[in-house]
Coordinates of C-alpha atoms in Angstrom, one line a residue:
M1 CA -16.6 -1.3 -2.3
Q2 CA -15.9 -3.7 -5.2
S3 CA -15.0 -7.1 -2.1
F4 CA -17.5 -7.9 -0.4
G5 CA -19.9 -9.6 -2.5
L6 CA -22.4 -6.5 -3.2
H7 CA -21.5 -7.0 -6.7
S8 CA -21.0 -10.6 -9.0
G9 CA -17.4 -9.2 -10.6
L10 CA -15.1 -5.9 -10.7
T11 CA -17.7 -3.1 -11.5
W12 CA -16.6 0.0 -14.2
N13 CA -13.6 1.5 -11.9
G14 CA -11.9 -2.9 -11.5
V15 CA -8.6 -1.6 -10.2
A16 CA -10.0 0.1 -7.8
W17 CA -10.6 -3.5 -5.7
S18 CA -7.3 -3.8 -4.3
A19 CA -6.7 0.5 -3.5
A20 CA -10.1 0.4 -0.9
L21 CA -8.8 -2.8 1.0
E22 CA -5.3 -1.3 1.5
F23 CA -7.5 1.6 2.6
Y24 CA -9.7 0.2 5.0
V25 CA -5.9 -2.9 6.0
S26 CA -4.3 0.9 7.1
I27 CA -7.0 1.8 9.5
L28 CA -7.1 -0.9 10.9
F29 CA -3.7 -1.3 11.6
A30 CA -3.4 2.0 12.5
V31 CA -6.4 1.2 15.4
I32 CA -4.5 -2.1 16.4
V33 CA -0.6 0.4 16.7
L34 CA -2.9 2.3 19.2
L35 CA -4.5 -0.2 21.6
F36 CA -2.0 -2.7 21.4
P37 CA 1.7 -0.7 20.8
R38 CA 3.1 -3.5 22.8
R39 CA 1.9 -6.0 21.8
L40 CA 2.7 -5.4 17.8
Y41 CA 4.1 -8.7 17.0
D42 CA 1.0 -10.7 18.3
V43 CA -1.8 -9.1 17.1
F44 CA -0.1 -9.0 13.3
L45 CA 0.3 -13.1 13.3
G46 CA -3.2 -13.7 14.9
L47 CA -4.5 -11.6 12.0
C48 CA -2.1 -12.7 9.2
V49 CA -3.1 -16.7 10.4
A50 CA -6.5 -16.1 10.3
A51 CA -7.1 -14.1 7.8
G52 CA -5.3 -17.1 5.9
L53 CA -7.1 -19.8 7.4
L54 CA -10.9 -17.9 6.6
L55 CA -10.0 -17.4 3.3
Y56 CA -8.3 -20.2 2.3
T57 CA -12.2 -21.9 3.7
V58 CA -13.5 -20.2 2.1
S59 CA -12.2 -20.1 -0.9
P60 CA -9.9 -23.5 -0.8
E61 CA -8.9 -23.8 -4.5
T62 CA -7.7 -20.1 -4.8
L63 CA -5.4 -17.1 -3.5
F64 CA -6.0 -15.0 -6.0
V65 CA -9.9 -13.8 -5.0
N66 CA -10.8 -10.4 -5.3
T67 CA -14.9 -9.4 -5.6
D68 CA -15.4 -11.5 -2.7
W69 CA -13.8 -12.3 -0.2
G70 CA -11.2 -9.8 -0.9
I71 CA -10.7 -8.6 1.8
L72 CA -9.2 -11.5 3.2
R73 CA -6.9 -11.8 0.9
A74 CA -5.6 -8.2 2.2
A75 CA -5.7 -8.8 5.3
F76 CA -3.0 -12.2 4.8
G77 CA -0.9 -10.0 2.7
F78 CA -0.2 -7.1 4.7
F79 CA -0.3 -8.4 8.1
A80 CA 2.3 -10.9 6.7
G81 CA 4.1 -7.8 5.6
C82 CA 4.1 -6.5 8.8
L83 CA 5.3 -9.5 10.2
V84 CA 9.0 -8.9 8.0
Y85 CA 9.3 -5.8 8.9
D86 CA 9.3 -7.1 12.9
L87 CA 11.5 -9.4 12.1
R88 CA 13.7 -7.3 9.8
L89 CA 14.1 -4.5 12.8
R90 CA 15.1 -7.5 15.0
S91 CA 18.0 -8.4 12.6
G92 CA 21.3 -7.1 12.4
S93 CA 22.8 -4.6 9.4
R94 CA 24.2 -7.4 7.4
L95 CA 22.7 -10.6 6.0
K96 CA 25.4 -13.3 4.8
A97 CA 25.7 -14.7 1.8
P98 CA 24.0 -12.0 -0.1
N99 CA 24.1 -13.9 -3.1
L100 CA 22.9 -16.9 -2.4
W101 CA 20.2 -15.1 -0.6
E102 CA 19.3 -13.3 -3.6
A103 CA 19.6 -15.5 -6.7
C104 CA 17.3 -17.9 -4.1
C105 CA 14.9 -15.6 -4.3
L106 CA 14.9 -14.4 -7.6
V107 CA 14.7 -18.7 -8.8
L108 CA 11.9 -19.0 -6.3
V109 CA 10.2 -15.5 -7.7
I110 CA 10.4 -17.1 -11.5
A111 CA 9.4 -20.4 -10.1
F112 CA 5.8 -19.4 -9.1
A113 CA 5.5 -16.9 -12.1
V114 CA 6.5 -20.1 -14.5
T115 CA 4.5 -22.9 -12.4
T116 CA 2.1 -20.9 -11.1
P117 CA 0.6 -23.2 -8.4
S118 CA -3.9 -24.1 -8.4
G119 CA -5.1 -25.1 -5.2
G120 CA -3.7 -25.0 -1.6
W121 CA -0.5 -24.5 -2.5
Q122 CA -0.8 -21.3 -4.3
Y123 CA -1.3 -20.3 -0.4
A124 CA 2.7 -20.7 0.3
F125 CA 3.0 -17.5 -2.4
P126 CA 2.6 -14.9 1.0
L127 CA 5.1 -17.2 3.0
A128 CA 7.5 -17.0 -0.6
A129 CA 7.1 -13.1 -0.8
M130 CA 7.7 -12.6 2.6
I131 CA 11.9 -14.4 2.0
V132 CA 12.0 -12.7 -0.8
I133 CA 11.4 -9.3 0.5
Y134 CA 13.0 -10.1 4.1
V135 CA 16.3 -11.0 1.2
F136 CA 16.8 -8.0 -0.5
S137 CA 15.6 -5.4 2.6
F138 CA 19.0 -6.2 3.1
D139 CA 19.9 -4.2 -0.9
Q140 CA 23.6 -6.3 -0.3
G141 CA 23.4 -8.5 -3.8
A142 CA 24.3 -8.4 -7.0
V143 CA 20.8 -8.7 -8.0
S144 CA 20.0 -5.6 -5.5
S145 CA 23.2 -3.7 -7.7
V146 CA 20.7 -4.7 -10.9
L147 CA 17.0 -3.0 -9.0
R148 CA 19.0 0.1 -8.2
S149 CA 19.3 0.4 -12.0
S150 CA 17.7 3.6 -12.9
A151 CA 14.9 2.0 -15.5
L152 CA 14.0 0.3 -12.8
Q153 CA 15.0 1.8 -10.1
K154 CA 11.8 4.9 -13.0
L155 CA 9.0 1.6 -12.6
G156 CA 8.9 1.6 -9.2
L157 CA 8.7 4.8 -8.5
W158 CA 5.2 4.4 -11.6
S159 CA 4.3 1.4 -10.7
Y160 CA 0.9 2.0 -8.7
S161 CA 0.4 5.3 -12.0
I162 CA 1.3 1.8 -13.8
Y163 CA -1.4 -0.7 -11.7
M164 CA -4.6 2.2 -11.9
I165 CA -4.6 3.0 -15.3
H166 CA -3.3 -0.2 -17.6
T167 CA -6.8 -1.8 -17.5
F168 CA -8.0 2.3 -18.6
I169 CA -5.4 2.4 -21.7
F170 CA -6.7 -1.3 -22.8
Q171 CA -10.4 -0.5 -23.0
V172 CA -9.6 2.8 -24.5
M173 CA -7.3 0.6 -27.2
K174 CA -10.4 -2.5 -27.6
M175 CA -12.8 0.3 -28.4
G176 CA -10.1 1.8 -30.8
A177 CA -9.9 -1.0 -32.4
S178 CA -13.0 -1.7 -32.6
F179 CA -14.0 2.0 -34.4
I180 CA -11.5 0.9 -36.9
G181 CA -12.9 -2.6 -37.3
Q182 CA -15.9 -1.1 -38.4
K183 CA -15.3 1.5 -40.5
A184 CA -12.8 -0.5 -42.7
K185 CA -15.4 -4.2 -42.5
F186 CA -11.5 -5.6 -40.7
D187 CA -12.0 -8.4 -37.7
L188 CA -10.1 -6.1 -35.2
V189 CA -12.6 -7.4 -31.7
G190 CA -13.2 -10.5 -31.4
W191 CA -14.3 -12.8 -27.8
H192 CA -12.5 -15.0 -25.5
N193 CA -13.3 -16.5 -22.0
N194 CA -16.3 -13.5 -22.1
E195 CA -13.5 -11.2 -22.5
K196 CA -13.6 -8.6 -26.0
L197 CA -10.1 -8.9 -26.6
V198 CA -7.9 -7.1 -29.6
L199 CA -7.2 -9.8 -32.9
L200 CA -3.3 -10.0 -32.5
G201 CA -3.7 -13.6 -33.5
T202 CA -4.7 -17.2 -31.6
P203 CA -4.5 -16.5 -27.9
D204 CA -1.0 -17.8 -27.9
Q205 CA 0.7 -16.2 -30.6
A206 CA -1.0 -13.2 -29.3
V207 CA 0.6 -12.8 -25.7
L208 CA 3.6 -11.8 -27.1
P209 CA 2.5 -8.3 -29.1
A210 CA 0.1 -8.0 -25.5
I211 CA 2.7 -7.2 -23.9
V212 CA 5.1 -4.9 -26.6
L213 CA 2.4 -3.5 -26.5
S214 CA 0.9 -3.1 -23.3
V215 CA 4.9 -2.2 -22.6
V216 CA 5.2 0.9 -25.0
L217 CA 1.1 1.9 -24.5
V218 CA 1.3 1.6 -20.5
V219 CA 4.7 3.3 -19.1
P220 CA 4.8 6.6 -21.2
V221 CA 0.8 7.4 -19.8
A222 CA 1.5 6.1 -16.1
A223 CA 4.9 8.6 -16.5
L224 CA 3.1 11.3 -17.7
T225 CA -0.3 10.5 -14.7
Y226 CA 2.4 9.5 -11.5
R227 CA 4.0 13.6 -12.6
W228 CA 0.7 15.1 -12.9
I229 CA -1.7 13.3 -11.1
E230 CA -0.9 11.6 -8.9
K231 CA 2.9 12.9 -6.9
P232 CA 1.1 16.6 -7.0
A233 CA -1.9 15.0 -4.8
M234 CA 0.7 12.8 -3.1
D235 CA 2.6 16.6 -2.7
A236 CA -0.6 18.1 -1.6
A237 CA -1.9 15.2 0.8
R238 CA 1.6 15.8 3.1
H239 CA 1.4 20.0 2.9
G240 CA -2.6 18.8 4.2
L241 CA -1.8 17.6 6.9
A242 CA 1.7 19.7 7.2
T243 CA -0.7 22.8 7.5
A244 CA -3.1 20.6 9.7
S245 CA -0.4 19.5 12.2
G246 CA 0.4 23.0 12.5
A247 CA -2.2 24.6 13.0
A248 CA -3.9 21.7 15.7
S249 CA -0.4 23.0 17.6
D250 CA -0.6 26.8 17.3
I251 CA -4.8 25.8 18.7
A252 CA -3.0 23.7 21.8
W253 CA -0.5 26.7 22.0
L254 CA -2.7 29.5 22.5
R255 CA -4.8 27.2 24.3
I256 CA -1.8 26.8 26.5
R257 CA -1.1 30.7 27.4
S258 CA -5.3 31.6 27.3
L259 CA -4.9 28.8 30.8
A260 CA -1.7 29.9 31.8
N261 CA -2.4 33.7 31.9
P262 CA -5.4 33.7 34.4
A263 CA -2.9 31.2 36.1
R264 CA 0.1 33.3 36.3
A265 CA -2.4 36.7 37.4
S266 CA -3.7 34.4 39.9
I267 CA 0.0 33.8 40.7
R268 CA 1.4 37.3 40.8
F269 CA -2.0 38.1 43.1
G270 CA -1.6 35.0 45.4
L271 CA 2.3 36.2 45.7
G272 CA 1.3 40.5 46.4
A273 CA -1.7 39.2 49.3
L274 CA 1.1 37.1 50.7
R275 CA 4.1 39.7 50.7
A276 CA 1.6 42.7 52.2
I277 CA 0.7 40.3 54.9
A278 CA 4.5 40.0 55.4
R279 CA 5.2 43.7 55.6
R280 CA 2.0 44.0 58.1
G281 CA 2.3 41.3 60.2
G282 CA 6.2 42.8 61.0
A283 CA 5.3 45.8 61.7
Y284 CA 2.8 44.7 64.1
I285 CA 5.6 42.7 65.2
G286 CA 7.8 45.4 65.6
T287 CA 5.6 47.5 67.6

């Protein structure tokens, strides 16, 4: 419930804000699919535009909200993705000039990452993401072949675990540095922008060491949490759904049999009665 204006900021398990919103938006998606199976594109387009406009109305300075209007941000991006999927289904199996398109997308992503546009320009990010996802969904160009490398595929496989545990790992690092600093009488932890940080030089100097530490510490732990937590949980969920589906099928079949047996008996009784009547009628006529 972190993204409904109930808290002044992210609470204890901060990274869960987006996972919760994905859950809520997925329920909305299921309802739409069930209620409007023939008008999906129109509904997706309407919700995408409405969520984007509402978000811009309440947060014109930044798209990247979480605690106050995260649900609008989630709906904006989610239904933009639905539109891309629908467009991809309507497209052919091949993309013309895939290397050129993928190179342009790479430049687009780097430009957004480096410039970090402010204000209303941030609202172009979902559009850029739609283009990138659409182009790379064809998986044809040279960049796609690089992305299919084993190392990058593993990072993709572990990406959700990386996201879910990185804040926890950083917190443990800060606690460890604070404890060692107190014992050794060193200032290993400081404050920057109201955030307690491990001191690795000035904020500018700390960027590269922080990135290296993040990769060295977070990725191996995420690989372990994927192996022992995320994947077993997904397998258990799939098994549970399959079991529930099988049980529902068994119950339905038993119900059908319970209805069919009396019906079969009634039909047999009726046919027997008709035969008896026919025999009696035939004998009478013959007499």
